Coordinates of C-alpha atoms in Angstrom, one line a residue:
Chain A
X1 CA 0.0 0.0 0.0
X2 CA 1.1 3.5 -0.8
X3 CA 0.1 6.3 1.5
X4 CA 1.0 9.9 0.6
X5 CA -0.2 12.5 3.1
X6 CA -0.2 16.2 2.5
X7 CA 3.2 16.1 0.8
X8 CA 5.0 19.2 -0.3
X9 CA 8.3 19.5 -2.2
X10 CA 10.2 22.6 -3.0
X11 CA 13.3 23.1 -5.0
X12 CA 14.6 26.5 -3.7
X13 CA 11.8 28.9 -4.5
X14 CA 10.1 26.5 -6.9
X15 CA 7.2 24.5 -5.3
X16 CA 7.0 21.4 -7.4
X17 CA 4.5 19.5 -5.3
X18 CA 1.9 21.2 -3.1
X19 CA -0.1 19.3 -0.6
X20 CA -0.5 16.0 -2.5
X21 CA -2.5 13.4 -0.7
X22 CA -3.6 9.9 -2.0
X23 CA -3.7 6.3 -0.9
X24 CA -3.4 3.3 -3.1
X25 CA -4.3 -0.1 -1.7
X26 CA -3.1 -3.5 -2.7
X27 CA -4.7 -4.8 -5.9
X28 CA -5.2 -1.3 -7.3
X29 CA -3.6 0.0 -10.4
X30 CA -3.5 3.7 -10.4
X31 CA -2.5 6.0 -13.3
X32 CA -0.7 9.3 -12.5
X33 CA -1.4 11.8 -15.2
X34 CA -0.3 15.4 -15.7
X35 CA 1.2 17.7 -18.2
X36 CA 5.0 18.3 -18.3
X37 CA 6.1 20.2 -15.2
X38 CA 3.0 19.2 -13.3
X39 CA 5.0 17.5 -10.5
X40 CA 4.4 14.0 -11.8
X41 CA 8.0 12.8 -11.9
X42 CA 8.7 14.6 -8.6
X43 CA 5.8 12.8 -7.0
X44 CA 7.1 9.5 -8.3
X45 CA 10.6 10.3 -7.0
X46 CA 9.1 11.1 -3.6
X47 CA 7.2 7.8 -3.5
X48 CA 10.3 5.8 -4.5
X49 CA 12.4 7.5 -1.8
X50 CA 14.8 9.1 -4.3
X51 CA 13.8 12.4 -2.9
X52 CA 12.5 13.3 0.6
X53 CA 9.4 15.5 0.9
X54 CA 9.9 19.0 2.2
X55 CA 6.9 18.4 4.5
X56 CA 4.2 15.7 4.8
X57 CA 4.9 11.9 4.8
X58 CA 4.9 9.0 2.5
X59 CA 4.7 5.4 3.6
X60 CA 5.0 2.1 1.7
X61 CA 3.2 -0.7 3.6
X62 CA 3.6 1.4 6.7
X63 CA 7.3 2.1 6.2
X64 CA 8.1 5.8 6.1
X65 CA 10.2 6.7 3.0
X66 CA 12.4 8.9 5.2
X67 CA 12.5 7.4 8.6
X68 CA 12.5 3.8 7.5
X69 CA 13.9 4.4 4.0
X70 CA 15.7 1.1 3.4
X71 CA 12.6 -1.1 4.4
X72 CA 10.3 1.1 2.2
X73 CA 12.7 0.9 -0.8
X74 CA 13.0 -2.8 -0.5
X75 CA 9.3 -3.1 -1.1
X76 CA 9.3 -1.1 -4.3
X77 CA 10.0 -2.2 -7.9
X78 CA 10.7 0.9 -9.9
X79 CA 11.0 1.5 -13.6
X80 CA 12.3 5.1 -14.1
X81 CA 11.5 7.2 -17.1
X82 CA 13.7 6.4 -20.2
X83 CA 14.7 3.0 -18.6
X84 CA 18.3 3.7 -17.6
X85 CA 20.4 0.5 -17.9
X86 CA 24.0 -0.5 -18.1
X87 CA 24.6 -1.2 -21.9
X88 CA 27.8 -3.1 -21.4
X89 CA 26.1 -5.8 -19.1
X90 CA 24.4 -9.0 -20.3
X91 CA 20.7 -9.2 -19.4
X92 CA 21.2 -12.0 -17.0
X93 CA 24.0 -10.2 -15.2
X94 CA 22.0 -7.1 -14.9
X95 CA 19.0 -8.9 -13.5
X96 CA 21.3 -10.8 -11.1
X97 CA 22.9 -7.5 -10.0
X98 CA 19.4 -5.9 -9.3
X99 CA 18.5 -9.0 -7.4
X100 CA 21.7 -8.7 -5.3
X101 CA 21.0 -5.1 -4.6
X102 CA 17.5 -6.1 -3.2
X103 CA 19.2 -8.8 -1.1
X104 CA 17.7 -11.8 -2.9
X105 CA 19.6 -14.8 -1.6
X106 CA 21.9 -16.9 -3.9
X107 CA 19.5 -19.9 -3.7
X108 CA 16.4 -17.9 -4.8
X109 CA 18.2 -15.6 -7.4
X110 CA 18.1 -18.0 -10.3
X111 CA 14.3 -18.7 -9.9
X112 CA 13.6 -15.0 -9.4
X113 CA 15.5 -14.0 -12.6
X114 CA 13.8 -16.8 -14.6
X115 CA 10.4 -15.8 -13.4
X116 CA 10.8 -12.0 -14.0
X117 CA 12.4 -12.8 -17.5
X118 CA 9.4 -15.1 -18.4
X119 CA 6.8 -12.5 -17.3
X120 CA 8.5 -9.7 -19.2
X121 CA 9.3 -12.0 -22.2
X122 CA 13.1 -11.4 -22.2
X123 CA 14.0 -15.0 -21.5
X124 CA 15.3 -15.4 -25.1
X125 CA 17.8 -12.5 -24.7
X126 CA 19.3 -13.3 -21.3
X127 CA 22.7 -13.9 -22.7
X128 CA 22.8 -10.7 -24.9
X129 CA 24.2 -7.4 -24.0
X130 CA 21.7 -4.8 -23.0
X131 CA 23.3 -2.3 -25.4
X132 CA 22.5 -4.5 -28.4
X133 CA 18.8 -4.8 -27.6
X134 CA 16.0 -3.0 -29.4
X135 CA 14.2 -0.2 -27.5
X136 CA 11.2 -2.6 -26.8
X137 CA 13.5 -5.2 -25.3
X138 CA 15.3 -2.6 -23.2
X139 CA 12.0 -1.4 -21.8
X140 CA 11.1 -5.0 -20.9
X141 CA 14.4 -5.6 -19.3
X142 CA 13.9 -2.5 -17.2
X143 CA 10.5 -4.0 -16.2
X144 CA 12.0 -7.4 -15.4
X145 CA 14.6 -5.6 -13.2
X146 CA 11.8 -3.9 -11.3
X147 CA 10.1 -7.3 -10.8
X148 CA 13.1 -9.4 -10.0
X149 CA 12.8 -9.2 -6.2
X150 CA 8.9 -9.7 -6.4
X151 CA 8.0 -6.3 -4.9
X152 CA 4.7 -5.6 -3.3
X153 CA 4.6 -2.1 -4.8
X154 CA 5.4 -1.3 -8.5
X155 CA 6.1 2.2 -9.7
X156 CA 6.3 2.5 -13.4
X157 CA 7.2 5.8 -15.1
X158 CA 6.1 5.7 -18.8
X159 CA 6.3 1.9 -19.1
X160 CA 5.2 1.7 -22.7
X161 CA 7.2 4.6 -24.1
X162 CA 8.9 3.5 -27.3
X163 CA 7.0 0.2 -27.7
X164 CA 5.1 -0.8 -30.8
X165 CA 1.3 -1.3 -30.6
X166 CA 1.5 -5.1 -30.0
X167 CA 4.2 -4.6 -27.2
X168 CA 2.0 -1.9 -25.7
X169 CA -1.0 -4.3 -25.6
X170 CA 1.2 -7.0 -24.1
X171 CA 2.7 -4.7 -21.5
X172 CA -0.8 -3.4 -20.6
X173 CA -2.0 -6.9 -20.0
X174 CA 1.2 -7.7 -17.9
X175 CA 0.6 -4.6 -15.7
X176 CA -3.0 -5.6 -15.2
X177 CA -1.9 -9.1 -14.2
X178 CA 0.7 -7.8 -11.9
X179 CA -1.7 -5.4 -10.2
X180 CA -3.8 -8.3 -8.9
X181 CA -1.8 -8.9 -5.9
X182 CA 0.3 -5.7 -5.9
X183 CA 0.0 -2.0 -5.6
X184 CA 0.8 -0.4 -8.9
X185 CA 1.4 3.3 -9.7
X186 CA 1.8 4.0 -13.4
X187 CA 2.7 7.4 -14.9
X188 CA 1.9 7.9 -18.5
X189 CA 1.2 10.5 -21.2
X190 CA -0.8 8.0 -23.3
X191 CA -4.3 8.7 -21.9
X192 CA -6.3 5.9 -23.7
X193 CA -3.7 3.5 -22.3
X194 CA -4.3 4.7 -18.8
X195 CA -8.0 4.5 -19.3
X196 CA -7.7 0.8 -20.3
X197 CA -5.0 -0.2 -17.7
X198 CA -5.9 1.6 -14.5
X199 CA -8.7 1.2 -12.0
X200 CA -8.1 4.8 -10.9
X201 CA -6.6 7.9 -12.2
X202 CA -4.9 10.8 -10.3
X203 CA -4.5 13.9 -12.4
X204 CA -1.8 16.3 -11.2
X205 CA -1.4 19.9 -12.4
X206 CA 0.6 22.7 -10.8
X207 CA 1.8 20.3 -8.2
X208 CA -1.7 19.6 -6.8
X209 CA -4.1 16.7 -7.2
X210 CA -6.8 18.0 -9.5
X211 CA -8.9 14.8 -9.8
X212 CA -8.7 11.3 -8.2
X213 CA -11.3 8.7 -9.2
X214 CA -12.0 5.9 -11.7
X215 CA -11.7 6.9 -15.4
X216 CA -15.4 6.1 -15.8
X217 CA -16.5 8.2 -12.9
X218 CA -14.3 11.1 -13.9
X219 CA -15.8 11.1 -17.3
X220 CA -19.4 10.9 -16.0
X221 CA -18.7 13.6 -13.4
X222 CA -17.3 16.0 -16.1
X223 CA -19.9 15.0 -18.7
X224 CA -22.2 18.0 -18.0
X225 CA -19.4 20.5 -18.2
X226 CA -17.6 19.1 -21.2
X227 CA -18.5 21.4 -24.0
X228 CA -17.8 18.8 -26.7
X229 CA -20.3 16.3 -25.4
X230 CA -22.6 16.4 -28.3
X231 CA -24.6 14.7 -31.0
X232 CA -23.8 14.9 -34.7
X233 CA -26.1 14.4 -37.5
X234 CA -24.8 14.0 -41.0
X235 CA -27.3 15.2 -43.6
X236 CA -27.4 15.3 -47.4
X237 CA -27.2 19.0 -48.3
X238 CA -25.3 19.7 -51.5
X239 CA -26.6 23.3 -51.7
X240 CA -26.6 26.2 -49.1
X241 CA -30.4 26.2 -49.1
X242 CA -30.5 22.6 -47.9
X243 CA -28.0 23.2 -45.2
X244 CA -30.2 26.1 -43.9
X245 CA -33.3 23.9 -44.1
X246 CA -31.6 21.1 -42.0
X247 CA -30.4 23.7 -39.5
X248 CA -34.0 25.1 -39.2
X249 CA -35.5 21.7 -38.8
X250 CA -33.1 20.7 -36.0
X251 CA -33.5 24.1 -34.2
X252 CA -37.3 23.6 -34.4
X253 CA -37.3 20.1 -33.1
X254 CA -34.9 20.4 -30.2
X255 CA -35.7 22.0 -26.8
X256 CA -34.9 25.6 -26.0
X257 CA -31.2 26.0 -25.1
X258 CA -30.0 23.4 -27.6
X259 CA -27.2 24.8 -29.8
X260 CA -26.9 23.6 -33.4
X261 CA -23.9 24.4 -35.5
X262 CA -23.2 23.4 -39.1
X263 CA -19.6 22.3 -39.9
X264 CA -18.1 22.9 -43.3
X265 CA -19.5 20.6 -46.0
X266 CA -17.6 17.5 -47.0
X267 CA -18.8 17.0 -50.6
X268 CA -22.6 16.7 -50.6
X269 CA -22.8 15.8 -46.9
X270 CA -22.8 18.3 -44.0
X271 CA -22.4 17.5 -40.3
X272 CA -24.6 19.3 -37.8
X273 CA -23.3 19.4 -34.3
X274 CA -25.9 19.6 -31.5
X275 CA -24.9 20.8 -28.0
X276 CA -26.5 21.9 -24.8
X277 CA -29.3 19.2 -24.5
X278 CA -30.2 17.9 -21.1
X279 CA -31.3 14.6 -22.6
X280 CA -30.1 12.5 -25.5
X281 CA -31.4 14.4 -28.6
X282 CA -30.7 11.7 -31.1
X283 CA -34.2 10.3 -31.5
X284 CA -35.8 13.8 -31.8
X285 CA -33.3 15.0 -34.3
X286 CA -33.6 11.9 -36.5
X287 CA -37.4 12.0 -36.4
X288 CA -37.5 15.7 -37.4
X289 CA -35.1 15.3 -40.2
X290 CA -36.8 12.2 -41.7
X291 CA -40.2 14.0 -41.4
X292 CA -38.8 17.0 -43.4
X293 CA -37.6 14.6 -46.1
X294 CA -33.9 15.2 -45.5
X295 CA -31.6 12.3 -46.2
X296 CA -29.6 11.3 -43.0
X297 CA -26.5 9.2 -43.2
X298 CA -25.6 9.0 -39.5
X299 CA -26.7 10.3 -36.1
X300 CA -24.2 9.6 -33.3
X301 CA -23.4 10.7 -29.8
X302 CA -19.8 11.7 -29.1
X303 CA -19.0 10.3 -25.6
X304 CA -16.4 12.2 -23.6
X305 CA -13.0 10.6 -23.1
X306 CA -10.5 10.8 -20.4
X307 CA -8.4 12.9 -22.7
X308 CA -11.2 15.5 -22.8
X309 CA -11.5 15.4 -19.0
X310 CA -7.7 15.8 -18.7
X311 CA -7.6 18.7 -21.2
X312 CA -10.5 20.5 -19.4
X313 CA -8.8 20.2 -16.0
X314 CA -5.5 21.4 -17.4
X315 CA -7.2 24.4 -19.1
X316 CA -8.9 25.3 -15.9
X317 CA -5.5 25.2 -14.2
X318 CA -4.1 27.5 -16.9
Chain B
X1 CA 28.1 -4.7 3.2
X2 CA 26.5 -7.1 0.7
X3 CA 25.1 -4.2 -1.2
X4 CA 28.5 -2.5 -1.4
X5 CA 30.0 -5.8 -2.5
X6 CA 27.3 -6.2 -5.2
X7 CA 28.2 -2.6 -6.4
X8 CA 31.9 -3.4 -6.4
X9 CA 31.4 -6.7 -8.4
X10 CA 29.4 -5.0 -11.1
X11 CA 31.8 -2.0 -11.3
X12 CA 34.9 -4.2 -11.3
X13 CA 33.4 -6.4 -14.1
X14 CA 32.4 -3.2 -16.1
X15 CA 36.1 -2.3 -16.3
X16 CA 36.8 -5.4 -18.4
X17 CA 33.5 -5.1 -20.4
X18 CA 34.6 -1.7 -21.6
X19 CA 37.5 -0.9 -23.9
X20 CA 38.7 1.8 -21.4
X21 CA 39.7 -0.9 -18.8
X22 CA 41.8 -2.9 -21.4
X23 CA 43.5 0.3 -22.8
X24 CA 44.4 1.5 -19.3
X25 CA 45.8 -1.9 -18.4
X26 CA 47.7 -2.3 -21.6
X27 CA 49.2 1.2 -21.2
X28 CA 50.1 0.4 -17.5
X29 CA 51.8 -2.9 -18.3
X30 CA 53.7 -1.5 -21.2
X31 CA 55.0 1.5 -19.4
X32 CA 55.8 -0.4 -16.2
X33 CA 57.9 -2.8 -18.4
X34 CA 59.9 0.1 -19.7
X35 CA 60.3 1.5 -16.2
X36 CA 61.5 -1.9 -14.9
X37 CA 64.1 -2.4 -17.6
X38 CA 65.4 1.1 -17.1
X39 CA 65.2 1.4 -13.3
X40 CA 65.9 -2.2 -12.0
X41 CA 67.5 -4.1 -14.8
X42 CA 70.5 -1.8 -15.3
X43 CA 73.8 -3.7 -15.0
X44 CA 75.8 -3.0 -11.8
X45 CA 72.8 -1.5 -10.0
X46 CA 71.5 -3.1 -6.7
X47 CA 68.7 -5.6 -7.0
X48 CA 66.0 -3.2 -5.7
X49 CA 62.7 -1.9 -7.1
X50 CA 62.9 1.5 -5.3
X51 CA 63.4 3.6 -8.5
X52 CA 60.8 1.5 -10.2
X53 CA 58.2 2.4 -7.5
X54 CA 59.2 6.0 -7.8
X55 CA 58.4 6.1 -11.5
X56 CA 55.0 4.4 -10.8
X57 CA 54.0 7.2 -8.7
X58 CA 53.9 9.5 -11.8
X59 CA 52.0 6.8 -13.7
X60 CA 49.4 6.6 -11.0
X61 CA 48.8 10.4 -11.3
X62 CA 47.3 9.8 -14.8
X63 CA 46.0 6.3 -14.5
X64 CA 43.9 6.8 -11.3
X65 CA 41.8 9.7 -12.8
X66 CA 41.3 7.5 -15.9
X67 CA 40.0 4.6 -13.6
X68 CA 37.8 6.8 -11.5
X69 CA 36.3 9.3 -14.1
X70 CA 33.4 7.1 -15.0
X71 CA 32.5 5.7 -11.6
X72 CA 29.8 8.3 -10.8
X73 CA 29.8 10.5 -13.9
X74 CA 28.5 7.7 -16.1
X75 CA 25.7 6.9 -13.5
X76 CA 24.7 10.6 -13.5
X77 CA 24.8 10.8 -17.4
X78 CA 22.8 7.6 -18.0
X79 CA 20.3 8.2 -15.1
X80 CA 21.2 4.8 -13.6
X81 CA 21.9 6.6 -10.3
X82 CA 18.2 6.8 -9.8
X83 CA 17.8 3.1 -10.2
X84 CA 20.6 2.4 -7.7
X85 CA 19.5 4.9 -5.0
X86 CA 15.9 3.7 -5.1
X87 CA 17.1 0.2 -4.3
X88 CA 17.9 -0.4 -0.6
X89 CA 21.4 0.9 -1.1
X90 CA 22.8 3.7 1.0
X91 CA 25.0 6.4 -0.5
X92 CA 27.9 5.2 1.7
X93 CA 27.5 1.6 0.4
X94 CA 27.5 3.0 -3.2
X95 CA 30.6 5.0 -2.7
X96 CA 32.4 2.3 -0.8
X97 CA 31.5 -0.3 -3.4
X98 CA 32.7 1.9 -6.3
X99 CA 36.0 2.8 -4.6
X100 CA 36.6 -0.8 -3.7
X101 CA 36.1 -1.7 -7.4
X102 CA 38.6 0.9 -8.4
X103 CA 41.2 -0.3 -5.9
X104 CA 40.6 -3.9 -7.0
X105 CA 41.1 -2.9 -10.6
X106 CA 44.3 -1.1 -9.8
X107 CA 45.6 -4.1 -7.9
X108 CA 44.7 -6.3 -10.9
X109 CA 46.8 -3.9 -13.1
X110 CA 49.6 -4.2 -10.6
X111 CA 49.5 -8.0 -10.5
X112 CA 51.3 -8.6 -13.8
X113 CA 54.3 -6.6 -12.4
X114 CA 54.9 -9.5 -10.0
X115 CA 56.6 -11.1 -12.9
X116 CA 59.4 -8.4 -12.5
X117 CA 59.8 -9.5 -8.9
X118 CA 60.2 -13.1 -10.0
X119 CA 62.7 -12.0 -12.6
X120 CA 64.7 -10.0 -10.1
X121 CA 64.7 -13.0 -7.8
X122 CA 65.9 -15.2 -10.6
X123 CA 68.7 -12.8 -11.7
X124 CA 69.9 -11.6 -8.2
X125 CA 69.1 -11.8 -4.5
X126 CA 66.8 -8.8 -3.8
X127 CA 65.7 -7.8 -0.3
X128 CA 62.0 -8.6 -0.5
X129 CA 61.0 -6.3 2.5
X130 CA 61.2 -3.0 0.5
X131 CA 59.4 -4.7 -2.4
X132 CA 56.5 -5.7 -0.2
X133 CA 56.3 -2.3 1.5
X134 CA 56.6 -0.6 -1.9
X135 CA 53.6 -2.5 -3.2
X136 CA 51.7 -1.6 0.0
X137 CA 52.6 2.1 -0.5
X138 CA 51.4 1.9 -4.1
X139 CA 48.1 0.4 -3.0
X140 CA 47.6 3.1 -0.3
X141 CA 48.6 5.9 -2.7
X142 CA 46.3 4.5 -5.4
X143 CA 43.5 4.2 -2.9
X144 CA 43.9 7.9 -2.0
X145 CA 44.1 9.0 -5.6
X146 CA 41.0 6.9 -6.4
X147 CA 39.0 8.5 -3.5
X148 CA 39.8 12.0 -4.9
X149 CA 38.7 10.7 -8.3
X150 CA 35.4 9.3 -6.8
X151 CA 34.7 12.8 -5.4
X152 CA 35.4 14.6 -8.7
X153 CA 33.3 12.0 -10.5
X154 CA 30.4 12.5 -8.2
X155 CA 30.3 16.2 -9.0
X156 CA 29.7 16.0 -12.7
X157 CA 28.0 13.9 -15.5
X158 CA 31.0 14.5 -17.8
X159 CA 33.8 11.9 -17.7
X160 CA 36.2 14.3 -19.3
X161 CA 35.6 16.9 -16.7
X162 CA 35.9 14.4 -13.9
X163 CA 39.3 13.2 -15.3
X164 CA 40.6 16.8 -15.7
X165 CA 39.3 17.8 -12.2
X166 CA 41.0 14.8 -10.6
X167 CA 44.3 15.3 -12.5
X168 CA 44.2 19.0 -11.4
X169 CA 43.5 18.1 -7.8
X170 CA 46.3 15.4 -7.7
X171 CA 48.8 17.9 -9.2
X172 CA 47.8 20.5 -6.6
X173 CA 48.0 18.0 -3.8
X174 CA 51.2 16.2 -4.8
X175 CA 53.4 18.3 -7.1
X176 CA 52.8 21.8 -5.7
X177 CA 54.0 20.9 -2.1
X178 CA 57.0 19.2 -3.6
X179 CA 57.9 22.3 -5.6
X180 CA 57.1 24.8 -2.9
X181 CA 58.5 23.1 0.2
X182 CA 62.3 23.5 -0.6
X183 CA 61.8 27.3 -0.9
X184 CA 60.2 27.6 2.5
X185 CA 61.9 27.8 6.0
X186 CA 62.9 24.3 7.2
X187 CA 60.0 23.6 9.6
X188 CA 57.3 25.1 7.3
X189 CA 58.8 23.3 4.4
X190 CA 58.7 20.0 6.2
X191 CA 55.0 20.7 7.1
X192 CA 54.1 21.6 3.5
X193 CA 56.1 18.7 2.1
X194 CA 54.2 16.4 4.4
X195 CA 51.0 17.1 2.5
X196 CA 52.4 15.5 -0.7
X197 CA 51.4 11.8 -0.7
X198 CA 54.2 10.8 -3.0
X199 CA 56.9 11.9 -0.5
X200 CA 55.3 9.6 2.0
X201 CA 55.2 6.9 -0.7
X202 CA 59.0 7.3 -1.1
X203 CA 59.5 5.9 2.5
X204 CA 57.4 2.8 1.6
X205 CA 59.6 2.3 -1.5
X206 CA 62.7 2.4 0.8
X207 CA 61.2 -0.4 2.9
X208 CA 59.9 1.8 5.8
X209 CA 56.4 1.0 6.8
X210 CA 55.6 4.2 8.8
X211 CA 52.3 3.9 10.7
X212 CA 51.9 7.7 10.5
X213 CA 52.2 7.5 6.7
X214 CA 49.7 4.6 6.6
X215 CA 47.3 6.5 8.8
X216 CA 47.7 9.6 6.6
X217 CA 46.7 7.6 3.5
X218 CA 43.8 5.8 5.2
X219 CA 42.3 8.8 6.9
X220 CA 42.6 11.1 3.9
X221 CA 41.0 8.4 1.6
X222 CA 38.1 8.1 4.1
X223 CA 37.8 11.8 4.2
X224 CA 37.4 12.3 0.4
X225 CA 35.0 9.3 0.3
X226 CA 32.9 10.8 3.1
X227 CA 32.7 14.1 1.2
X228 CA 31.7 12.1 -1.8
X229 CA 28.9 10.5 0.3
X230 CA 27.7 14.0 1.4
X231 CA 27.7 15.2 -2.3
X232 CA 25.4 12.3 -3.2
X233 CA 23.2 12.9 -0.2
X234 CA 23.0 16.6 -1.0
X235 CA 20.2 15.9 -3.6
X236 CA 18.0 15.4 -0.6
X237 CA 18.6 18.9 0.8
X238 CA 18.3 20.8 -2.6

């Protein structure tokens, strides 16, 4: 379990983290999101014990990262951003070195390395030098190194950066598997990936926690405010008069307060965007258009994404 | 201790995985061969290695910065320092492990020179006492130079800068007092001359194991390593 309580971190006059508080229990996979300079990496470095907080406290399974730093660190498997490795070492030697640093005994080391290599699909390159591996393999070696001592807490900073789509899917599935009996904190810029991987999302901006909930609940909660939550209707309107007609029909059919905007035509088809409806306007819009004899190709509802929630929060911050 | 040993093993092996380790070793063996033939194999000269050890001092002045320059600079440059210091490894264990690796590598480089001792024993009857103390002096001198190198390397992510800073510091510590001390009044001159590690090394080469000299090397090495630990810990205060 990770417990972060009212943590502040200042570098001289720059306050990178201001009063961050959250708790992650075992079995949870939490995504840490934030724009560059939001305090995301600093938060991760505070959690891993690389930096001490200026005030507040952080505990890993009850071990304070400052007072009981060694015990706290021994529980964490950490994959730093950009996956720093020793290029001259063979993969086996590197994993063996990491296992030694975490005090894994001689008898258990071989099994631990084998298990981590299997999980991260690097068993076929154990005898190769790290520097000769592709970016994807290096990333997986870094992940295997974070897992080699079977940590209770995993902290992964951009774990899928540089991977191809297949590898991203595999890594995502691995992280989900690992989070079943561990506490996992993942930092990522790839929002759809966080949406698919994590049970919970913490959005940080300006060193403060701006949102902390499940992706679904964050989207639902923000739905009413998100301006782009809308319906679109694509109608056949090759001429200006037909576009005006469709616009008039939609405005007449929808309740007061609804806003209808016509987007530039794509050939003979024009997309009308409907916003500001309290209820789903699709049925009413479709019925009105059909009654008016206007050909309709598609009526759809644009559901908000985590990305939109994120952008809105960041814009509010700015 | 086991963490420091794990660091030392990795670092020691890295010297042989990288071209730098082999180049430095080759250079060291070649130059020590030249020194030996000129200093100890000259006809009519006594069967000692005193002059040989004297020449090695100059060699260590360049070799030690080359050994130590990558110890921390490379970790800073590649970002691996973050992986190491988020493992349950203290800054002191990291510094001690790295320094130990450097000393072990230096001793490995010195090992082939034992052939010269065997050669000297085969050709003449040398007094082995000064030879043993000479090697002890070299190890202590090397340890001190490497601790200064560790400190310089912990301050920068540039290996070149670490090399030059160490070289400059060694010249300042060793050559300046040797040059300045003769021009000073006798007591002050002795005091300033006492700063130069190589002058203390000269006693070891003569076969004198002076406990004050040994303490000087050990304490000064620890002092530079302790400063290095503080430098690494300072990221916590910034």
